[in-house]
Coordinates of C-alpha atoms in Angstrom, one line a residue:
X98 CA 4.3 4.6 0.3
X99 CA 4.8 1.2 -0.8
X100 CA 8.0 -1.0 -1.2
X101 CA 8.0 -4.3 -2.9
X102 CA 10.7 -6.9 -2.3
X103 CA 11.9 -9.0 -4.7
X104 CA 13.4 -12.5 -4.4
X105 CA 15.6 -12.5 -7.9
X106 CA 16.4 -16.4 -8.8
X107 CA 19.7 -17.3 -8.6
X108 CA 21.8 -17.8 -11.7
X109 CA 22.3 -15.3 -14.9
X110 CA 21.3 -17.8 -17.2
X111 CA 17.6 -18.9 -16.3
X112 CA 18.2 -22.5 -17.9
X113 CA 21.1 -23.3 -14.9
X114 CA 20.4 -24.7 -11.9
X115 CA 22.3 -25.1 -8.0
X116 CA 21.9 -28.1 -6.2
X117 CA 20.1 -26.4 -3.1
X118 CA 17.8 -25.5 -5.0
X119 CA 16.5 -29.1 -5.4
X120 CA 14.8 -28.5 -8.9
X121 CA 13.7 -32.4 -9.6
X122 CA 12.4 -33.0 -6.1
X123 CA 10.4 -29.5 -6.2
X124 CA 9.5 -30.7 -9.6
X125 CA 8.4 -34.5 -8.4
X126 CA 6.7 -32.9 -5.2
X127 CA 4.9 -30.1 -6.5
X128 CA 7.0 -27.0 -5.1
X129 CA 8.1 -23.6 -6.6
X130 CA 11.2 -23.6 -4.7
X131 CA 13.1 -25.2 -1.7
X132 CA 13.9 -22.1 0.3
X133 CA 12.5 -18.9 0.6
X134 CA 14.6 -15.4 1.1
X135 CA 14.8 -15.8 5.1
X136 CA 17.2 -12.5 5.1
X137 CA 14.4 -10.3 3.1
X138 CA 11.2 -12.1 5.3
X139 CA 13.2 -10.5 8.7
X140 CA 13.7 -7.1 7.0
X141 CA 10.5 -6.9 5.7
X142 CA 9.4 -7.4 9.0
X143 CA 11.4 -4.6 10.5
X144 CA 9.3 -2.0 8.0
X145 CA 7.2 0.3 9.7
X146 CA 3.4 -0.8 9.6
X147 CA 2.2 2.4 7.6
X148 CA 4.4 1.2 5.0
X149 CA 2.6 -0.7 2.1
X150 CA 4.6 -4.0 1.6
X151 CA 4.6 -6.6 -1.3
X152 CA 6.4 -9.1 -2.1
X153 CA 7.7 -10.9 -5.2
X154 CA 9.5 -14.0 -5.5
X155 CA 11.0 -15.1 -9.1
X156 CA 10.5 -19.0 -8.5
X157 CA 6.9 -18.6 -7.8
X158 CA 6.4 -15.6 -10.3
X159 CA 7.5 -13.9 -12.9
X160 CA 8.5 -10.1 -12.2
X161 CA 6.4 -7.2 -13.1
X162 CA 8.6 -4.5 -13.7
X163 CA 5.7 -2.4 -14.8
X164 CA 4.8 -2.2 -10.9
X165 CA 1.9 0.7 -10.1
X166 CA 2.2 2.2 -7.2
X167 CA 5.6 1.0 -6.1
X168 CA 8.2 3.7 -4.9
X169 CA 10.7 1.5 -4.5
X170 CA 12.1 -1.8 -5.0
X171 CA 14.2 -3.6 -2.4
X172 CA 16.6 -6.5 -3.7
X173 CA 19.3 -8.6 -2.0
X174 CA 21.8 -10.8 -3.1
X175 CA 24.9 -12.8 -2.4
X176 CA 28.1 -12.5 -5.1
X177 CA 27.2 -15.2 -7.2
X178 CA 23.7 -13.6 -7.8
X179 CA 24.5 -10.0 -8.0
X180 CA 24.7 -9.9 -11.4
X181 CA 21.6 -10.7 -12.2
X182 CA 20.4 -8.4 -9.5
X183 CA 22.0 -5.8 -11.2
X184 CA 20.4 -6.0 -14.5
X185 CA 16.8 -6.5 -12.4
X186 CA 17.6 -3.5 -10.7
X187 CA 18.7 -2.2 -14.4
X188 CA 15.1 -2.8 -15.9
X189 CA 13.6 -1.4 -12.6
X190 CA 15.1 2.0 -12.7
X191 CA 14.5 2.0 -16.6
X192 CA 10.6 2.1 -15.8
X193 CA 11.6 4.5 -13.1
X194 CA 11.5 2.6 -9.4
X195 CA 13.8 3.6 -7.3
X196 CA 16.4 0.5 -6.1
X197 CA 17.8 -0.5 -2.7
X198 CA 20.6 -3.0 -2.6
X199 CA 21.2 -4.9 0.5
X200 CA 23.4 -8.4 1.1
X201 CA 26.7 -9.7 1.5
X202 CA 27.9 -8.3 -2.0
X203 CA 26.7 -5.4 -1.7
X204 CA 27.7 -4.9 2.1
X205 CA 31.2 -5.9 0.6
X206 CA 31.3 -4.0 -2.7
X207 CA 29.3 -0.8 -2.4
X208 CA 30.9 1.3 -4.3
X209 CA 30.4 -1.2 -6.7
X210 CA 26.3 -1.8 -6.1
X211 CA 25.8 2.2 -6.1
X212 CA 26.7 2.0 -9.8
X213 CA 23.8 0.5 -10.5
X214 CA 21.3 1.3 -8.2
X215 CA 19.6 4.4 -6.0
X216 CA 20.9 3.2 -2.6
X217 CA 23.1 0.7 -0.9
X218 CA 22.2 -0.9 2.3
X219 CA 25.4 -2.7 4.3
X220 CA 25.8 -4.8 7.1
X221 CA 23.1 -6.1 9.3
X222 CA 19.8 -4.2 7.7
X223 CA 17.7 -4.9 10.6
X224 CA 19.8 -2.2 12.5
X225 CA 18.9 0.3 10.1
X226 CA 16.4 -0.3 8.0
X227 CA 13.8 1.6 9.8
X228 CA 15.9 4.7 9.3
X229 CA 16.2 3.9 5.3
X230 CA 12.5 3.4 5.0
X231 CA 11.8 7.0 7.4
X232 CA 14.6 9.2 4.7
X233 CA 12.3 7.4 1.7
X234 CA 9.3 8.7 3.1
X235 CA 10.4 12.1 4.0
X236 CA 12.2 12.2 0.1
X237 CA 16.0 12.6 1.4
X238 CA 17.0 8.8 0.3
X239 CA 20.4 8.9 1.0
X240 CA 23.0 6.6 -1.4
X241 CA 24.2 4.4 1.3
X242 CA 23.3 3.4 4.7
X243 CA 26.3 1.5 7.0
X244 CA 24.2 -0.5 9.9
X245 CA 26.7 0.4 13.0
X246 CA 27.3 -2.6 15.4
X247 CA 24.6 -6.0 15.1
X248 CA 21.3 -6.4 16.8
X249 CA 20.3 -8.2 19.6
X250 CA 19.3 -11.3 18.5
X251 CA 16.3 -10.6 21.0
X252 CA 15.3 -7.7 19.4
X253 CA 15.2 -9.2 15.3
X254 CA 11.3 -9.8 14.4
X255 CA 9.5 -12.7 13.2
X256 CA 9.9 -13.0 9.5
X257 CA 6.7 -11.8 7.7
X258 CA 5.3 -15.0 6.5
X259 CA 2.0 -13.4 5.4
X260 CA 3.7 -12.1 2.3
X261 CA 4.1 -14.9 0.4
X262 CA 2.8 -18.3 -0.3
X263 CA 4.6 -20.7 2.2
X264 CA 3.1 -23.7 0.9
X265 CA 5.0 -23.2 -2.0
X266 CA 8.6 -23.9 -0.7
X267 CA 9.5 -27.0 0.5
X268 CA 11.5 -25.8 4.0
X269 CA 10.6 -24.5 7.0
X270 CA 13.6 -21.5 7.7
X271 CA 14.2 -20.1 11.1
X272 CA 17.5 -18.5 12.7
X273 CA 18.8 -18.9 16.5
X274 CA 22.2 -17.1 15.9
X275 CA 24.6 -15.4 14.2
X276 CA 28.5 -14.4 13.7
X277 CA 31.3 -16.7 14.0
X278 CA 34.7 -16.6 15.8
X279 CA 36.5 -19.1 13.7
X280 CA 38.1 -16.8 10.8
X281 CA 38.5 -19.7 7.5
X282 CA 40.4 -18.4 5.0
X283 CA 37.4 -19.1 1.9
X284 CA 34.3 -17.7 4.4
X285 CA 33.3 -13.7 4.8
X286 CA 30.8 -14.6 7.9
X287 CA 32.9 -12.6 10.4
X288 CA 33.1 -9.8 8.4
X289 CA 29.6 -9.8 7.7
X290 CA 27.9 -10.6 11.1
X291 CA 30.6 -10.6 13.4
X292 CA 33.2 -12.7 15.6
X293 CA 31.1 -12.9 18.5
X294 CA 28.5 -14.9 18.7
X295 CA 24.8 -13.3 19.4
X296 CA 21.9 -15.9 19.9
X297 CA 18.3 -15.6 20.0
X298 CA 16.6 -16.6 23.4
X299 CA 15.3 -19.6 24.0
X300 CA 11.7 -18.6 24.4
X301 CA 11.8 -16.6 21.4
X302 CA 12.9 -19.4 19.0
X303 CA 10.7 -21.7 21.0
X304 CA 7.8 -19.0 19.6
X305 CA 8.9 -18.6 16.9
X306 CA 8.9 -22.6 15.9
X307 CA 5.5 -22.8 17.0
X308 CA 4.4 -20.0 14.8
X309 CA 5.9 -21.2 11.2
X310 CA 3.1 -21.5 8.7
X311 CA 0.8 -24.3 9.1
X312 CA 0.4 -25.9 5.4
X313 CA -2.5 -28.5 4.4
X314 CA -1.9 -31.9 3.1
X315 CA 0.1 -34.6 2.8
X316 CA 3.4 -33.0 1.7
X317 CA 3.3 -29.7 2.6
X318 CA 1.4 -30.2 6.5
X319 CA 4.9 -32.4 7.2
X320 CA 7.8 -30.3 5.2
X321 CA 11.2 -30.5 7.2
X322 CA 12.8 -27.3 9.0
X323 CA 16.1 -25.8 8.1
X324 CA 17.9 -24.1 10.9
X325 CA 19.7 -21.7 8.8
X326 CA 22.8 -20.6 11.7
X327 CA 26.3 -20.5 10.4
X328 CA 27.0 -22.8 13.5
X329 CA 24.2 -24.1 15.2
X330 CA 26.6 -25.0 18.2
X331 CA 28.0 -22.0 18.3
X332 CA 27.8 -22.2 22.5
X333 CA 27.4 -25.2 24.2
X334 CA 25.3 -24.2 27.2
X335 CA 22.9 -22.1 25.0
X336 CA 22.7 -25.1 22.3
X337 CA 22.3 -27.4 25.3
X338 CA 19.2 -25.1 26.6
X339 CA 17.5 -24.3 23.1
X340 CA 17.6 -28.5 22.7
X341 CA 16.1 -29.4 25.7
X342 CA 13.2 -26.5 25.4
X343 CA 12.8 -28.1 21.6
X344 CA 12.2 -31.6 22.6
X345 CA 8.8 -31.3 24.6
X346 CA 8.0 -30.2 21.2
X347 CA 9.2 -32.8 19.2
X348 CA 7.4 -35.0 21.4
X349 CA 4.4 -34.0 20.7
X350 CA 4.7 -33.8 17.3
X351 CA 4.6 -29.9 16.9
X352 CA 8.0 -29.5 15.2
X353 CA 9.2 -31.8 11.6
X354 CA 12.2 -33.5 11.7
X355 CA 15.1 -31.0 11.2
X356 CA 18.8 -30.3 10.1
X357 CA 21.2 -27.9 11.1
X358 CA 24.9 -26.8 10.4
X359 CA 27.2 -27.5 12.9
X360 CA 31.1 -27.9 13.3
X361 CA 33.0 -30.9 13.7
X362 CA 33.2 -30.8 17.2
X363 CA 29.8 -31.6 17.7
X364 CA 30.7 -35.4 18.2
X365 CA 33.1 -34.3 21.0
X366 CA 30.2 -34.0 23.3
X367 CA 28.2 -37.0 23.9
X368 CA 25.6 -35.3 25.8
X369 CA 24.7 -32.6 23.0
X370 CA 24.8 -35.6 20.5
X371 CA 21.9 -37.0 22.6
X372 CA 20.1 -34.1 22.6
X373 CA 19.7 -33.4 18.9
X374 CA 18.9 -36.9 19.1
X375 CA 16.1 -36.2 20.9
X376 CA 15.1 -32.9 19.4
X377 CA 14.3 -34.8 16.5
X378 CA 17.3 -33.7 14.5
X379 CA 17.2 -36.0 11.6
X380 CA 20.4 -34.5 9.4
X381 CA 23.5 -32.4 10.7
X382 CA 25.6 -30.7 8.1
X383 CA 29.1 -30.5 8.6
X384 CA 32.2 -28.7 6.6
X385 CA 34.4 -31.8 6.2
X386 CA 36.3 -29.1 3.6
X387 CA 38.9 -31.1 3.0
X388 CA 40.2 -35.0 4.0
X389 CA 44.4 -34.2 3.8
X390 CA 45.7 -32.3 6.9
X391 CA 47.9 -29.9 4.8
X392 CA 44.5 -28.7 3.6
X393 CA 42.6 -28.4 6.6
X394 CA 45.7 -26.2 8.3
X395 CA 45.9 -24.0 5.2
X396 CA 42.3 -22.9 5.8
X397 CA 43.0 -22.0 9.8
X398 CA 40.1 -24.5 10.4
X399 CA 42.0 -26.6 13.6
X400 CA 38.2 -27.9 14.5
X401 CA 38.4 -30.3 12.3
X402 CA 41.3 -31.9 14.1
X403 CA 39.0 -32.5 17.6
X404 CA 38.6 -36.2 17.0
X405 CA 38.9 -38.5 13.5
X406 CA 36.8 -38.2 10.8
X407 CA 35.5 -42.0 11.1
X408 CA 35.0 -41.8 14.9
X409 CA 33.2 -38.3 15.0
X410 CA 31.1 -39.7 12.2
X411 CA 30.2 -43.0 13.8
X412 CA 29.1 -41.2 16.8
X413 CA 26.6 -39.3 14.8
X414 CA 25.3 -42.7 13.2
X415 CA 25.1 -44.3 16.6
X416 CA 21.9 -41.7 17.1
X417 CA 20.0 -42.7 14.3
X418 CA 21.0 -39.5 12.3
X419 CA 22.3 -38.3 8.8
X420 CA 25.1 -36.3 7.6
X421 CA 25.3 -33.7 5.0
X422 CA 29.2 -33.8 4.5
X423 CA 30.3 -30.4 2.9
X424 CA 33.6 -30.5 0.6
X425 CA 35.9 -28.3 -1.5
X426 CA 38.3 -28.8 -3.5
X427 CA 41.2 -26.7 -5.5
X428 CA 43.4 -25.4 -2.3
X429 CA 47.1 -25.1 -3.0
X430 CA 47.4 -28.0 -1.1
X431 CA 45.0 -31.0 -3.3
X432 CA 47.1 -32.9 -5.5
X433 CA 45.3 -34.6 -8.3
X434 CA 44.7 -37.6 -5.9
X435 CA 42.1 -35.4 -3.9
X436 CA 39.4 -36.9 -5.5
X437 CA 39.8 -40.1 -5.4
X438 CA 40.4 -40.1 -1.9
X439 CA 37.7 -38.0 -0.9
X440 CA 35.4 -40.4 -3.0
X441 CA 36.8 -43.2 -1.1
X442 CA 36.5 -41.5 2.2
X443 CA 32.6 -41.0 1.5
X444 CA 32.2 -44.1 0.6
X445 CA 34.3 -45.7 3.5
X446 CA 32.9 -43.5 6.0
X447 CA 28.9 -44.0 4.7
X448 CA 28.8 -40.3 4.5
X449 CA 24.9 -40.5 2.7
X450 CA 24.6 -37.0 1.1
X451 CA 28.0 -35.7 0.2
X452 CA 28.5 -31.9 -1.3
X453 CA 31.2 -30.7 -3.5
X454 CA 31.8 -27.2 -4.3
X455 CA 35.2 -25.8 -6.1
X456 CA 37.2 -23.4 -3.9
X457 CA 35.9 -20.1 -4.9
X458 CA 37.9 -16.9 -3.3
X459 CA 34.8 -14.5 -2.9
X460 CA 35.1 -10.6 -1.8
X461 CA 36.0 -10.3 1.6
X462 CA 37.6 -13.3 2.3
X463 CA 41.2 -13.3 3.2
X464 CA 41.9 -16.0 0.4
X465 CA 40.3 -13.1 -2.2
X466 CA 42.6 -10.6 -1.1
X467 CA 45.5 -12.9 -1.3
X468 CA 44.8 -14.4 -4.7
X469 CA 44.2 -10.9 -5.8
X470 CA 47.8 -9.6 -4.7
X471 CA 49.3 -12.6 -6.4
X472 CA 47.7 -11.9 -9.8
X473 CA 45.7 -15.1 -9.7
X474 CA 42.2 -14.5 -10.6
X475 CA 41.1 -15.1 -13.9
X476 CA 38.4 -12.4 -13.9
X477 CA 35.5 -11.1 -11.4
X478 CA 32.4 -12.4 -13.2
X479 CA 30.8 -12.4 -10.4
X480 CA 28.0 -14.7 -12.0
X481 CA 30.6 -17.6 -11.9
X482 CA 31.9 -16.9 -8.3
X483 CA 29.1 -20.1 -7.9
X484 CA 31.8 -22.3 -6.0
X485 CA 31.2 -24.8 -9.2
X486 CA 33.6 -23.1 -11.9
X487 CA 37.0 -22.4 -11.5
X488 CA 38.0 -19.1 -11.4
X489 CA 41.7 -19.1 -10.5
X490 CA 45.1 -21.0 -11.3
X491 CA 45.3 -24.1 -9.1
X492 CA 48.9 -25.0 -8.1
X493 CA 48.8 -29.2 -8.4
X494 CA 46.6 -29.3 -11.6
X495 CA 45.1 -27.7 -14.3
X496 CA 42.0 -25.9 -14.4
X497 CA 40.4 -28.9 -17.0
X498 CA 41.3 -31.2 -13.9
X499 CA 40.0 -29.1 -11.6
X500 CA 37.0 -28.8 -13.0
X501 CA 36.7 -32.1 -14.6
X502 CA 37.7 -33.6 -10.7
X503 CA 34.7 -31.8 -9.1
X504 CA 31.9 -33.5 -12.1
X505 CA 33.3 -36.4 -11.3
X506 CA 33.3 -36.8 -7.6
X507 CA 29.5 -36.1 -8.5
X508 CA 28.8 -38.6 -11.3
X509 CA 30.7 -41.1 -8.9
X510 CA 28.9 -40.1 -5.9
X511 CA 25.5 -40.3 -6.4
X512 CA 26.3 -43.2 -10.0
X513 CA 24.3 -46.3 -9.1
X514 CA 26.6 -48.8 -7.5
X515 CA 28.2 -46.7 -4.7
X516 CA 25.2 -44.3 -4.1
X517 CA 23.1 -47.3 -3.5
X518 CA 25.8 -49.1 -0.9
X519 CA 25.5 -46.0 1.0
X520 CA 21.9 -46.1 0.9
X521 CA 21.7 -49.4 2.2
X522 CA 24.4 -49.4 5.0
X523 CA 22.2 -46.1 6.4
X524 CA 18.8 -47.9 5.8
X525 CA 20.3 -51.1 7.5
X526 CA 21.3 -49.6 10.4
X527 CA 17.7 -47.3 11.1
X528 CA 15.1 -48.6 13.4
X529 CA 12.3 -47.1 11.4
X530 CA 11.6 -46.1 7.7
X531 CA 8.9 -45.4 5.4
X532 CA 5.7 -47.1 5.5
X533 CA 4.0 -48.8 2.3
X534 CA 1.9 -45.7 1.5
X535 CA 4.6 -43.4 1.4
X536 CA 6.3 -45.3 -0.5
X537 CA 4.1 -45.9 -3.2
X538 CA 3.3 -42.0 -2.9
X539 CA 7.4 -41.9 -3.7
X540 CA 7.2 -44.4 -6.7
X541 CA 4.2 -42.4 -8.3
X542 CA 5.6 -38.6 -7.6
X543 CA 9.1 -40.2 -9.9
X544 CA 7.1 -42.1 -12.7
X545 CA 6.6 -38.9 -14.7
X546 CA 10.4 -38.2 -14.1
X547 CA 11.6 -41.6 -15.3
X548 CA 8.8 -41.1 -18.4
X549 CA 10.5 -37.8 -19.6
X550 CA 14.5 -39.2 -19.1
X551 CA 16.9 -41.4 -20.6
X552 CA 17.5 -44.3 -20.4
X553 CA 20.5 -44.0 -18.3
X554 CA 17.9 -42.2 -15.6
X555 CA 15.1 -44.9 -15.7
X556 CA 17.9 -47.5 -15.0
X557 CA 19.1 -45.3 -11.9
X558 CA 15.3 -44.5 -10.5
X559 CA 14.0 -48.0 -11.1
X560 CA 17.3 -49.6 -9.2
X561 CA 16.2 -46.9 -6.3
X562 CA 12.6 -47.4 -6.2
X563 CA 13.7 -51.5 -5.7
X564 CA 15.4 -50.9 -3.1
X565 CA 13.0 -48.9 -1.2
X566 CA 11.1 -51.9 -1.8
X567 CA 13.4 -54.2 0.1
X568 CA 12.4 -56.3 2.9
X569 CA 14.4 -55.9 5.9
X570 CA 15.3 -52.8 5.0
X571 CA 13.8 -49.4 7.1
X572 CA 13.8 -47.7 3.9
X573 CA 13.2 -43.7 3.7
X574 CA 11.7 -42.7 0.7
X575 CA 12.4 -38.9 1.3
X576 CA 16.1 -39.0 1.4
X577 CA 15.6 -41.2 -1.8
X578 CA 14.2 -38.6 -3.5
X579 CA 17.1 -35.8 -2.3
X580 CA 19.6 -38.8 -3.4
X581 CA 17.9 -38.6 -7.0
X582 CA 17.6 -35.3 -7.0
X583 CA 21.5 -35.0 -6.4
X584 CA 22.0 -37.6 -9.1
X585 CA 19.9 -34.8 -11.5
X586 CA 22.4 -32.3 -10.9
X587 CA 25.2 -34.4 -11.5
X588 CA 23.9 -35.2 -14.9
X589 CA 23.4 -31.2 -14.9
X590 CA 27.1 -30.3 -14.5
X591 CA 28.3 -32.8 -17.2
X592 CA 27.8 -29.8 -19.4
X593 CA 30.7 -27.8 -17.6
X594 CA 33.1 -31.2 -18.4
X595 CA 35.7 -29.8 -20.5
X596 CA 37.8 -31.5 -24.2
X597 CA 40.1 -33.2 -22.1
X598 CA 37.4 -35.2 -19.6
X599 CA 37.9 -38.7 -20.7
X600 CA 41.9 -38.7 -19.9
X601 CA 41.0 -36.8 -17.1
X602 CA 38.4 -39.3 -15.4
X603 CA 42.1 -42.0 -16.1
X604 CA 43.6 -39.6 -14.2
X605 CA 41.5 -39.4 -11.2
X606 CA 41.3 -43.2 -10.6
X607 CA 45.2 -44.1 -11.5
X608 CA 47.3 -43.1 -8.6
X609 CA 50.1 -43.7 -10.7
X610 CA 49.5 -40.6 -13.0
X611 CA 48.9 -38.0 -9.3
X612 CA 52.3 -37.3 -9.5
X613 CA 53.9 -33.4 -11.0
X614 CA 57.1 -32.6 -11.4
X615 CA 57.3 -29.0 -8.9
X616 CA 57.1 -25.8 -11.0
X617 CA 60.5 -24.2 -11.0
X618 CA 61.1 -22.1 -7.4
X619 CA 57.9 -24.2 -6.1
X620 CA 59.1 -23.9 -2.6
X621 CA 55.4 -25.7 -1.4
X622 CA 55.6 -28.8 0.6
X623 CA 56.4 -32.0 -1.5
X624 CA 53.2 -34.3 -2.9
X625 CA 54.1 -36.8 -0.3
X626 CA 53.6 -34.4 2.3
X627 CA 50.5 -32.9 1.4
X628 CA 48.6 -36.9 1.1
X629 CA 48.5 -36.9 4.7
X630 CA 45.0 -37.8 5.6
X631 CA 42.6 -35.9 8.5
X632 CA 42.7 -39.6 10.5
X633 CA 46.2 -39.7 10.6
X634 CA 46.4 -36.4 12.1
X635 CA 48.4 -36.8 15.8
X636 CA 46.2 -34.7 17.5
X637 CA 42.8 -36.1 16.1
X638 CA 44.0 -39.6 17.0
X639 CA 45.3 -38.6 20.3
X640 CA 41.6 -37.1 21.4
X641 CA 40.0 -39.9 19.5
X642 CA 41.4 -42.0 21.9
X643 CA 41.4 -40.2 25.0
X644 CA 37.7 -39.0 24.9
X645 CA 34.6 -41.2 25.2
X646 CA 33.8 -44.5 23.3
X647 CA 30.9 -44.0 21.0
X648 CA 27.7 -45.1 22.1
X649 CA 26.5 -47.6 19.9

């Protein structure tokens, strides 16, 4: 029997593009695609050795839906992609594969998924999947299979690497745990993989690190890894552990440089700080979410309130690393003035790779449910549930603004004059960068793009590439070319800007014009109230005093 996989791209319309999915970098460096599908890797990996296996991933080629010899196809995808997934799976069973579904969506919706395919995996596939692949073989597929309980993270293989090309994507991916305790409104992590935390042991991550794919050449031999856990510091004496086993390694050279999500409280302890440090952590991503303190409570996310923004953020610096600061915006509680001052924040705070999304209530999150009961949902396209379209009514603006607002925290962002401040504050303050070769190597891999664009982008790359040149500056031409290929995708979304953009942009940057008369029986919390920043949070300023100075 043979089952081929298939890695569907992302978006509905071919022509779109996220930001994670780096397109100009890939483009400038020579990959297919930034990640590969870590979730269908692991599963294919659980599939019983007398089972044929291929795999097929969209970015890297196109699909053959005239597949000989293939009894079944075996697709996964999160809500924003289903829909595409479903008219794969459509084109599929027209030829007449038979289609398993597995993923979040489907896990959340399967009444929904069997409607357009043969069978519906849910939950945790690696629980089960050996029993799905046995009823295939013996010809009693049944329409859905409900994995009972989670794995041991012990007992979850190595992802097949064999399968596909890894030279082609430009991260390393591994996982050291999952499920979450923390229960934010906007996030269906719990109810996927759990409230309890379940991590892989130490030796086994330690293996599998030492195993990733070896690639040849200048690019590809030194590509950075992407710890993919929900919370990387989900347990402090396990993260504390993991670290120390990984920095022997980093030593020696036999890990890249890596990044990895993490809460805010992450600056709380000094000691773990230190440790990433000497892991050879180069970037930790964090969910800011929001800068007002109204916000932050709305979304049951009290982590955020363990020290100041500014202070947990100047710790992180003090080691020599970067921040990925994750944002949303569009809660009941941003007034119109929550862009500007979560512009100004980033800037302020020298935050160097700043990510906006719009609040997006997906399936099986407690915010869907609520907006649902209230009537507030414009529609479930699930194609647009992309966390960069609006989907609902916001309660302090329009949806224009609201969509307008996030485009423009972009096109500020990463515009020349501040995107190139925050570069040079974070080169400034590094004791090492980029040696001459790479960057030339940098400065010839963007020519071609600053041939083919306007002259708005050869203005924007050629003001880069100088300062890379700088003396006295430990210039990094790799996060120059993320910070360009962010700038891409903010030129990207200007299509999504709406009629009423221009008085819009007046609006963000006037704090004069935040204001809104309450709708009638508005019985929310005045503006006033809800401008109350993270930093002047009692309890964050109280710890931020109390705890350790930051080493500097």
């Amino acid at each position: 029997m043979r089952i081929t996989f298939v890695a569907t791209r992302k978006n509905l319309d071919p022509s779109e593009r996220e930001l994670y999915e780096m397109d100009l970098l890939n483009r400038a460096l020579g990959f297919k695609r930034a990640f590969l599908d870590l979730g269908i890797q692991t599963v294919m990996a659980c599939t019983p050795r007398d089972v044929d296996v291929r795999m097929i991933d969209e970015y890297l080629e196109p699909i053959d839906y005239d597949l000989r010899g293939t009894d079944y196809v075996a697709l996964s995808a999160k809500t924003s992609c289903v829909t595409y997934a479903y008219e794969v799976a459509r084109r599929f069973k027209e030829r007449g594969a038979r289609v398993i579904l597995g993923g979040i969506h489907a896990s959340l919706r399967p009444e929904e998924a069997l409607a357009h395919v043969d069978c519906v995996v849910t939950g945790e596939a690696e629980t089960v999947w050996r029993r799905v692949v046995e009823d295939a073989k013996a010809g009693r597929l049944r329409e859905r299979y409900d994995a009972v309980g989670f794995p041991p993270m012990g007992e979850i293989p190595v992802p097949t690497w064999d399968k596909s090309d890894a030279s082609q994507y430009l991260f390393h991916q591994i996982q050291t745990t999952r499920g979450c305790p923390f229960r934010c409104r906007f996030c269906s992590v719990p109810d996927i993989s759990g409230q309890d935390f379940r991590f892989k042991p130490v030796e086994r991550v330690v293996a599998e690190l030492r195993a990733l794919p070896k690639s040849r050449g200048p690019i590809a031999g030194s590509k950075p890894l992407y710890i993919v856990d929900d919370n990387f510091i989900s347990r402090t004496r396990y993260t504390k552990d993991l670290l120390r086993a990984m920095i022997p390694l980093a030593q020696a050279g036999e890990i890249p440089s890596w990044s990895a999500e993490t809460t805010l409280n992450v600056a709380s302890d000094e000691e773990m700080l230190d440790l990433f440090r000497d892991a050879g952590c180069s970037t930790l991503i964090i969910g800011f979410e929001s800068v007002t303190e109204a916000s932050l409570a709305a979304m049951d996310k009290p982590v955020n309130f363990c020290l100041t923004y500014q202070e947990a953020i100047d710790r992180i610096h003090a080691r020599g690393m970067t921040i990925i600061g994750n944002f949303i915006v569009g809660f009941d509680t941003d007034t119109l003035g929550v862009f500007k001052q979560t512009l100004d924040f980033v800037q302020r705070a020298g935050i160097l790779y700043p990510f906006f999304s719009i609040l997006t209530p997906m399936p099986g999150t407690k915010l869907f449910d609520e907006y649902k009961a209230a009537g507030r949902l414009d529609h479930e396209d699930w194609h647009l549930y992309d966390t960069r379209h609006v989907v609902f009514e916001p309660t302090h603006m329009r949806r224009d603004e609201l969509m307008d607002g996030y485009v423009w925290l972009y096109e500020q962002a990463y515009g020349t004059h501040l995107l190139y401040d925050r570069i040079e504050r974070n080169w400034r303050r590094r004791t090492k960068g980029s040696n001459l070769v790479e960057k030339a190597f940098v400065a010839s891999r963007l020519a071609p793009e600053m041939l083919r664009g306007d002259g708005e982008l050869r203005r924007h790359f050629k003001d880069g590439l100088k300062l890379m040149m700088q003396r006295g500056l430990h210039a990094d031409g790799g996060q120059l070319l993320y910070l360009l290929d962010a700038y891409d995708f903010a030129v990207f979304m200007r299509r999504f800007s709406t009629s009423r953009r221009a008085e819009n942009y007046q609006t963000f940057s006037d704090p004069s014009r935040w204001a809104r008369a309450p709708r009638q029986g508005d019985a929310r919390p005045e503006a006033t109230k809800l401008d109350v920043m993270q930093w002047q949070n009692a309890k964050a300023v109280k710890r931020t005093k109390t705890s350790l100075p930051v080493v500097r």
